[in-house]
Structure formats: C-alpha cells, structure tokens
Amino acid sequence: MKASIQDFNQDSDSNITIEDVKVWFFETEKLIRTTANLSLEVTSQQAINQLRYAAHHILKSDKQEDVIEAYKHCKRAYYDTLDLFILTLNDRFVTSLVYVENSEKRTNIAEKLKKILIKIQTERFKVQTRVEYYDSIQSQLIESLNLLEELSLAASISSDTQEQELQKVIDENEQLRNHNNKLENDVEKHIQEQSAKITKNSYWFAIVLTILTPVGLLFQGSLTDYFRDPTTKVEYSLNLDKASNLPSLGKK
C-alpha cells in the first residue's frame, strides 16, 4: 500500500485520469485483502460492490464521466474498508480481550488500542477534509494490524492454557470415574461372595433341619418320658392303674 492516500489523490475531477483510477482500484483491493485476512469475520461486501461499480465504469472509460465515476467508486470502497476496519478493530478487542488471562498483557494491549482510537478520534475532528481523515486512519493501519496480531497470540496462549487445564480436569475426572467403578465392582463382588456364603449356609441348615425334624418326632415321646419329673411319673402310673380298673363302657 502507498505511504499516504494523499499521494495519489486528485482534488479536481478534471485532473483525474484512468491511471489514477487504476491506482485507487488496486490500492483498495490490497486494503480489502489485508484487513480481511487479519481481522474481519464480516467481509467488506459494500467495498467490494463499490469496486464492481468502478470496474463497470472502467470498461466504458472512453468517456471522462465514466473515469470520474470509477474514481469515486474506488475512493468510496477504500473509505468503506477503513470504516469497517475501525469498527471491527474495536469489536475484536471487546470480544477477544477478555480471553487474555495475563492481566499485565491484557492491560498493555488495551492501552495501545486506546492510544490508536484516541488518535483517530482526534484527527476526525481536527482535519478539514475526508481525505485527511482517512489518511490518518491509514497511517494507523500497520500499528493496528500488529496490535491485532499481538491480541490473537495472547488470546491463543490463554486458550491453550485453558485447554490444558480443561484436559487436566477431564483426566482427573476420568481417574475418579475409574476408581469409583473399581470400588463399585469390589463392593458388588463382596456382596456376591457374602450372598453365596449365606446361601450355602442356609442350604446346609435346611438339610440338617430336614434330617433332625423326623428324628426329633420319633424320639419325642421317649425323651419326654425320660425327662419327666419323678412325682409326675408316679401320678401318671397311678392314673394308668385306676384307668385299668374302670368298667368297660360296653359292659352292663
């Protein structure tokens, strides 16, 4: 890009030539490409349309009126690109600066941006012509692009740090999840082992109970008689003797 747009600006329409149009056209095209590659998520569609209109008039450059119109469209495209760049410059810092974790770096970048915007704003009210105003913006372009690059790098470093920290948290969560799964498996295994032991003991208890129940019934009478109190045994015997002397119910 040229050092200053005033170097190829023509104050009088009568002095405009097709060569002047070509200079504006190619300088604008380079400006659009430069700003779009480094800063703009929104393309300079309005500026591109202005260049299309300029190209239309260039093809009919056999008339001076078409040369003048092409020249004006090129200038308009150049100005639109610088306007969009300033708007996007401010927007990028509003949206991206918060992602810079290093507070010193963040403050340093913010101060640089503030100086650039103050210079542009001061020139806006000080200059007498639009060419002078946009020339002041163009003079800040390289510094602004360098600052955008610095911002992108700082945000990228912060992003990498955040990704590393996030990955660390993910790894720790994965370790905790694996440890928890292991504990759950150990608990489940222990429960199954205890259940198996209880089932086995219950099985043998049922077998023993099944065997002892009929045996107990068989020996219940003898055991009861064996353990009966002696007095009770005598009374029981007397009752049996008396019962033997009772008349039969079937005899008269």
CSV table of C-alpha atoms in Angstrom, one decimal:
chain,number,residue,atom,x,y,z
A,1,MET,CA,0.0,0.0,0.0
A,2,LYS,CA,1.0,3.6,-0.6
A,3,ALA,CA,2.5,5.6,2.3
A,4,SER,CA,-0.4,8.0,2.1
A,5,ILE,CA,-3.6,8.2,0.1
A,6,GLN,CA,-2.9,11.9,-0.4
A,7,ASP,CA,0.0,10.8,-2.7
A,8,PHE,CA,-2.5,9.6,-5.4
A,9,ASN,CA,-5.5,11.8,-4.6
A,10,GLN,CA,-6.7,14.3,-7.1
A,11,ASP,CA,-8.6,17.3,-5.8
A,12,SER,CA,-10.1,18.3,-9.1
A,13,ASP,CA,-12.2,16.0,-11.2
A,14,SER,CA,-10.7,17.5,-14.3
A,15,ASN,CA,-7.3,16.1,-13.4
A,16,ILE,CA,-8.5,12.5,-12.9
A,17,THR,CA,-7.1,10.1,-15.4
A,18,ILE,CA,-7.6,6.4,-15.9
A,19,GLU,CA,-4.1,5.8,-14.3
A,20,ASP,CA,-5.4,7.5,-11.1
A,21,VAL,CA,-8.4,5.1,-11.2
A,22,LYS,CA,-6.1,2.1,-11.5
A,23,VAL,CA,-4.0,3.2,-8.5
A,24,TRP,CA,-7.1,3.7,-6.3
A,25,PHE,CA,-8.6,0.4,-7.6
A,26,PHE,CA,-5.5,-1.7,-6.8
A,27,GLU,CA,-4.8,0.0,-3.5
A,28,THR,CA,-8.4,-0.6,-2.4
A,29,GLU,CA,-8.2,-4.2,-3.5
A,30,LYS,CA,-5.0,-4.7,-1.4
A,31,LEU,CA,-6.5,-3.0,1.6
A,32,ILE,CA,-9.6,-5.2,1.5
A,33,ARG,CA,-7.5,-8.3,1.2
A,34,THR,CA,-5.1,-7.2,4.0
A,35,THR,CA,-7.8,-6.3,6.5
A,36,ALA,CA,-10.0,-9.4,5.6
A,37,ASN,CA,-7.1,-11.8,6.1
A,38,LEU,CA,-6.1,-10.5,9.5
A,39,SER,CA,-9.1,-9.1,11.2
A,40,LEU,CA,-12.5,-9.2,9.7
A,41,GLU,CA,-15.0,-12.0,10.2
A,42,VAL,CA,-17.5,-9.9,8.2
A,43,THR,CA,-16.3,-9.3,4.7
A,44,SER,CA,-16.2,-5.8,3.2
A,45,GLN,CA,-19.1,-6.5,0.9
A,46,GLN,CA,-20.0,-2.9,0.5
A,47,ALA,CA,-16.5,-2.0,-0.6
A,48,ILE,CA,-16.4,-5.0,-3.0
A,49,ASN,CA,-19.6,-3.8,-4.5
A,50,GLN,CA,-18.1,-0.3,-5.0
A,51,LEU,CA,-15.2,-1.9,-6.9
A,52,ARG,CA,-17.6,-3.7,-9.1
A,53,TYR,CA,-19.3,-0.4,-9.9
A,54,ALA,CA,-15.9,1.1,-10.6
A,55,ALA,CA,-15.0,-1.8,-12.9
A,56,HIS,CA,-18.2,-1.2,-14.8
A,57,HIS,CA,-17.3,2.4,-15.5
A,58,ILE,CA,-13.7,1.5,-16.3
A,59,LEU,CA,-14.9,-0.7,-19.1
A,60,LYS,CA,-16.5,2.4,-20.5
A,61,SER,CA,-13.6,4.7,-19.9
A,62,ASP,CA,-13.7,6.2,-23.3
A,63,LYS,CA,-15.7,9.0,-21.6
A,64,GLN,CA,-14.3,11.2,-18.9
A,65,GLU,CA,-17.6,11.0,-17.0
A,66,ASP,CA,-17.0,7.2,-16.6
A,67,VAL,CA,-13.4,7.7,-15.5
A,68,ILE,CA,-14.6,10.2,-12.8
A,69,GLU,CA,-17.4,7.8,-11.6
A,70,ALA,CA,-14.9,4.9,-11.5
A,71,TYR,CA,-12.5,7.1,-9.4
A,72,LYS,CA,-15.2,8.0,-6.9
A,73,HIS,CA,-16.4,4.4,-6.5
A,74,CYS,CA,-12.8,3.3,-5.8
A,75,LYS,CA,-12.4,6.1,-3.2
A,76,ARG,CA,-15.7,5.1,-1.6
A,77,ALA,CA,-14.6,1.5,-1.5
A,78,TYR,CA,-11.3,2.5,0.2
A,79,TYR,CA,-13.1,4.6,2.8
A,80,ASP,CA,-15.7,1.9,3.5
A,81,THR,CA,-12.9,-0.6,4.1
A,82,LEU,CA,-11.2,1.6,6.6
A,83,ASP,CA,-14.5,2.4,8.4
A,84,LEU,CA,-15.3,-1.3,8.7
A,85,PHE,CA,-11.7,-2.0,9.9
A,86,ILE,CA,-12.0,0.5,12.7
A,87,LEU,CA,-15.4,-0.8,13.8
A,88,THR,CA,-14.1,-4.4,13.7
A,89,LEU,CA,-10.9,-3.4,15.5
A,90,ASN,CA,-13.0,-2.1,18.4
A,91,ASP,CA,-15.3,-5.1,18.3
A,92,ARG,CA,-12.4,-7.6,18.2
A,93,PHE,CA,-10.9,-6.1,21.3
A,94,VAL,CA,-14.3,-6.0,23.1
A,95,THR,CA,-14.9,-9.7,22.4
A,96,SER,CA,-11.3,-11.1,22.5
A,97,LEU,CA,-9.5,-9.1,25.2
A,98,VAL,CA,-11.5,-10.8,27.9
A,99,TYR,CA,-9.9,-14.1,26.9
A,100,VAL,CA,-6.4,-12.9,27.7
A,101,GLU,CA,-5.7,-14.3,31.1
A,102,ASN,CA,-2.4,-12.5,31.8
A,103,SER,CA,-3.6,-9.2,33.4
A,104,GLU,CA,-0.4,-7.3,32.6
A,105,LYS,CA,-0.6,-8.3,28.9
A,106,ARG,CA,-4.3,-7.5,28.8
A,107,THR,CA,-3.7,-4.0,30.2
A,108,ASN,CA,-0.8,-3.4,27.9
A,109,ILE,CA,-2.8,-4.3,24.8
A,110,ALA,CA,-5.8,-2.2,26.0
A,111,GLU,CA,-3.6,0.8,26.5
A,112,LYS,CA,-2.2,0.5,22.9
A,113,LEU,CA,-5.6,0.2,21.5
A,114,LYS,CA,-6.8,3.2,23.4
A,115,LYS,CA,-4.0,5.4,22.0
A,116,ILE,CA,-4.8,4.3,18.5
A,117,LEU,CA,-8.5,5.1,18.8
A,118,ILE,CA,-7.8,8.4,20.5
A,119,LYS,CA,-5.5,9.4,17.6
A,120,ILE,CA,-8.2,8.5,15.1
A,121,GLN,CA,-10.9,10.3,17.0
A,122,THR,CA,-8.8,13.4,17.4
A,123,GLU,CA,-8.0,13.5,13.7
A,124,ARG,CA,-11.7,13.1,12.9
A,125,PHE,CA,-12.5,16.5,14.5
A,126,LYS,CA,-9.2,18.2,13.6
A,127,VAL,CA,-8.8,17.5,9.8
A,128,GLN,CA,-10.5,19.6,7.2
A,129,THR,CA,-11.2,17.0,4.5
A,130,ARG,CA,-12.3,13.4,4.3
A,131,VAL,CA,-9.0,12.5,2.6
A,132,GLU,CA,-7.0,13.8,5.5
A,133,TYR,CA,-9.2,11.9,8.0
A,134,TYR,CA,-8.9,8.6,6.1
A,135,ASP,CA,-5.3,9.2,5.6
A,136,SER,CA,-4.9,9.4,9.4
A,137,ILE,CA,-6.7,6.1,9.7
A,138,GLN,CA,-4.5,4.6,7.0
A,139,SER,CA,-1.4,5.8,8.9
A,140,GLN,CA,-2.6,3.7,12.0
A,141,LEU,CA,-3.3,0.7,9.9
A,142,ILE,CA,0.0,-1.2,10.3
A,143,GLU,CA,0.2,-0.5,14.0
A,144,SER,CA,-3.4,-1.6,14.4
A,145,LEU,CA,-2.8,-4.8,12.5
A,146,ASN,CA,0.3,-5.5,14.6
A,147,LEU,CA,-1.8,-5.0,17.7
A,148,LEU,CA,-4.4,-7.4,16.4
A,149,GLU,CA,-1.8,-10.0,15.9
A,150,GLU,CA,-0.5,-9.4,19.4
A,151,LEU,CA,-4.0,-9.8,20.7
A,152,SER,CA,-4.6,-13.0,18.8
A,153,LEU,CA,-1.4,-14.5,20.1
A,154,ALA,CA,-2.1,-13.6,23.7
A,155,ALA,CA,-5.7,-15.0,23.4
A,156,SER,CA,-4.3,-18.1,21.7
A,157,ILE,CA,-1.8,-18.7,24.6
A,158,SER,CA,-4.6,-18.2,27.1
A,159,SER,CA,-6.8,-20.6,25.1
A,160,ASP,CA,-4.0,-23.2,25.1
A,161,THR,CA,-3.6,-22.8,28.8
A,162,GLN,CA,-7.3,-23.2,29.4
A,163,GLU,CA,-7.4,-26.3,27.2
A,164,GLN,CA,-4.5,-27.8,29.1
A,165,GLU,CA,-6.3,-27.1,32.4
A,166,LEU,CA,-9.6,-28.4,31.0
A,167,GLN,CA,-7.8,-31.6,29.8
A,168,LYS,CA,-6.3,-31.9,33.3
A,169,VAL,CA,-9.7,-31.7,34.9
A,170,ILE,CA,-11.1,-34.2,32.3
A,171,ASP,CA,-8.2,-36.6,33.1
A,172,GLU,CA,-8.8,-36.3,36.8
A,173,ASN,CA,-12.5,-36.9,36.4
A,174,GLU,CA,-11.7,-40.0,34.3
A,175,GLN,CA,-9.4,-41.3,37.1
A,176,LEU,CA,-12.1,-40.6,39.7
A,177,ARG,CA,-14.6,-42.4,37.5
A,178,ASN,CA,-12.4,-45.4,37.0
A,179,HIS,CA,-11.6,-45.5,40.8
A,180,ASN,CA,-15.4,-45.3,41.5
A,181,ASN,CA,-16.1,-48.1,39.1
A,182,LYS,CA,-13.4,-50.2,40.7
A,183,LEU,CA,-14.9,-49.6,44.1
A,184,GLU,CA,-18.4,-50.4,42.8
A,185,ASN,CA,-17.1,-53.6,41.3
A,186,ASP,CA,-15.3,-54.5,44.6
A,187,VAL,CA,-18.5,-53.9,46.6
A,188,GLU,CA,-20.6,-55.9,44.1
A,189,LYS,CA,-18.1,-58.7,44.3
A,190,HIS,CA,-18.1,-58.7,48.1
A,191,ILE,CA,-21.9,-58.7,48.2
A,192,GLN,CA,-22.0,-61.6,45.8
A,193,GLU,CA,-19.5,-63.5,47.9
A,194,GLN,CA,-21.4,-62.8,51.1
A,195,SER,CA,-24.7,-63.8,49.4
A,196,ALA,CA,-23.1,-67.0,48.2
A,197,LYS,CA,-21.9,-67.8,51.7
A,198,ILE,CA,-25.3,-67.1,53.2
A,199,THR,CA,-27.0,-69.2,50.5
A,200,LYS,CA,-24.6,-72.1,51.2
A,201,ASN,CA,-25.1,-71.9,55.0
A,202,SER,CA,-28.8,-71.7,54.5
A,203,TYR,CA,-28.7,-74.8,52.3
A,204,TRP,CA,-26.8,-76.8,54.8
A,205,PHE,CA,-29.0,-75.6,57.6
A,206,ALA,CA,-32.1,-76.7,55.7
A,207,ILE,CA,-30.5,-80.1,55.2
A,208,VAL,CA,-29.7,-80.5,58.8
A,209,LEU,CA,-33.2,-79.3,59.8
A,210,THR,CA,-34.8,-81.7,57.4
A,211,ILE,CA,-32.8,-84.6,58.9
A,212,LEU,CA,-33.4,-83.7,62.6
A,213,THR,CA,-37.1,-83.0,62.3
A,214,PRO,CA,-38.3,-86.6,61.8
A,215,VAL,CA,-35.7,-87.9,64.3
A,216,GLY,CA,-37.0,-85.5,66.8
A,217,LEU,CA,-40.5,-86.6,66.3
A,218,LEU,CA,-39.5,-90.2,66.7
A,219,PHE,CA,-37.8,-89.7,70.0
A,220,GLN,CA,-40.1,-87.0,71.3
A,221,GLY,CA,-42.2,-89.5,73.4
A,222,SER,CA,-39.3,-91.3,74.9
A,223,LEU,CA,-37.4,-88.2,75.6
A,224,THR,CA,-40.4,-86.5,77.2
A,225,ASP,CA,-40.9,-89.5,79.4
A,226,TYR,CA,-37.3,-89.7,80.2
A,227,PHE,CA,-37.1,-86.1,81.4
A,228,ARG,CA,-40.4,-86.1,83.2
A,229,ASP,CA,-40.4,-85.3,87.0
A,230,PRO,CA,-40.4,-88.4,89.3
A,231,THR,CA,-43.6,-87.3,91.1
A,232,THR,CA,-45.3,-86.7,87.8
A,233,LYS,CA,-44.2,-90.2,86.7
A,234,VAL,CA,-45.8,-91.8,89.8
A,235,GLU,CA,-49.1,-89.8,89.3
A,236,TYR,CA,-49.1,-90.9,85.7
A,237,SER,CA,-48.6,-94.5,86.7
A,238,LEU,CA,-51.4,-94.4,89.3
A,239,ASN,CA,-53.7,-92.8,86.8
A,240,LEU,CA,-52.9,-95.7,84.5
A,241,ASP,CA,-53.7,-98.2,87.2
A,242,LYS,CA,-57.0,-96.6,88.0
A,243,ALA,CA,-57.9,-96.4,84.4
A,244,SER,CA,-57.3,-100.2,84.1
A,245,ASN,CA,-59.9,-100.9,87.0
A,246,LEU,CA,-62.6,-98.8,85.4
A,247,PRO,CA,-65.6,-100.8,83.9
A,248,SER,CA,-65.7,-101.0,80.2
A,249,LEU,CA,-68.3,-98.7,78.6
A,250,GLY,CA,-69.5,-101.5,76.5
A,251,LYS,CA,-70.5,-103.8,79.5
A,252,LYS,CA,-73.6,-103.6,81.8
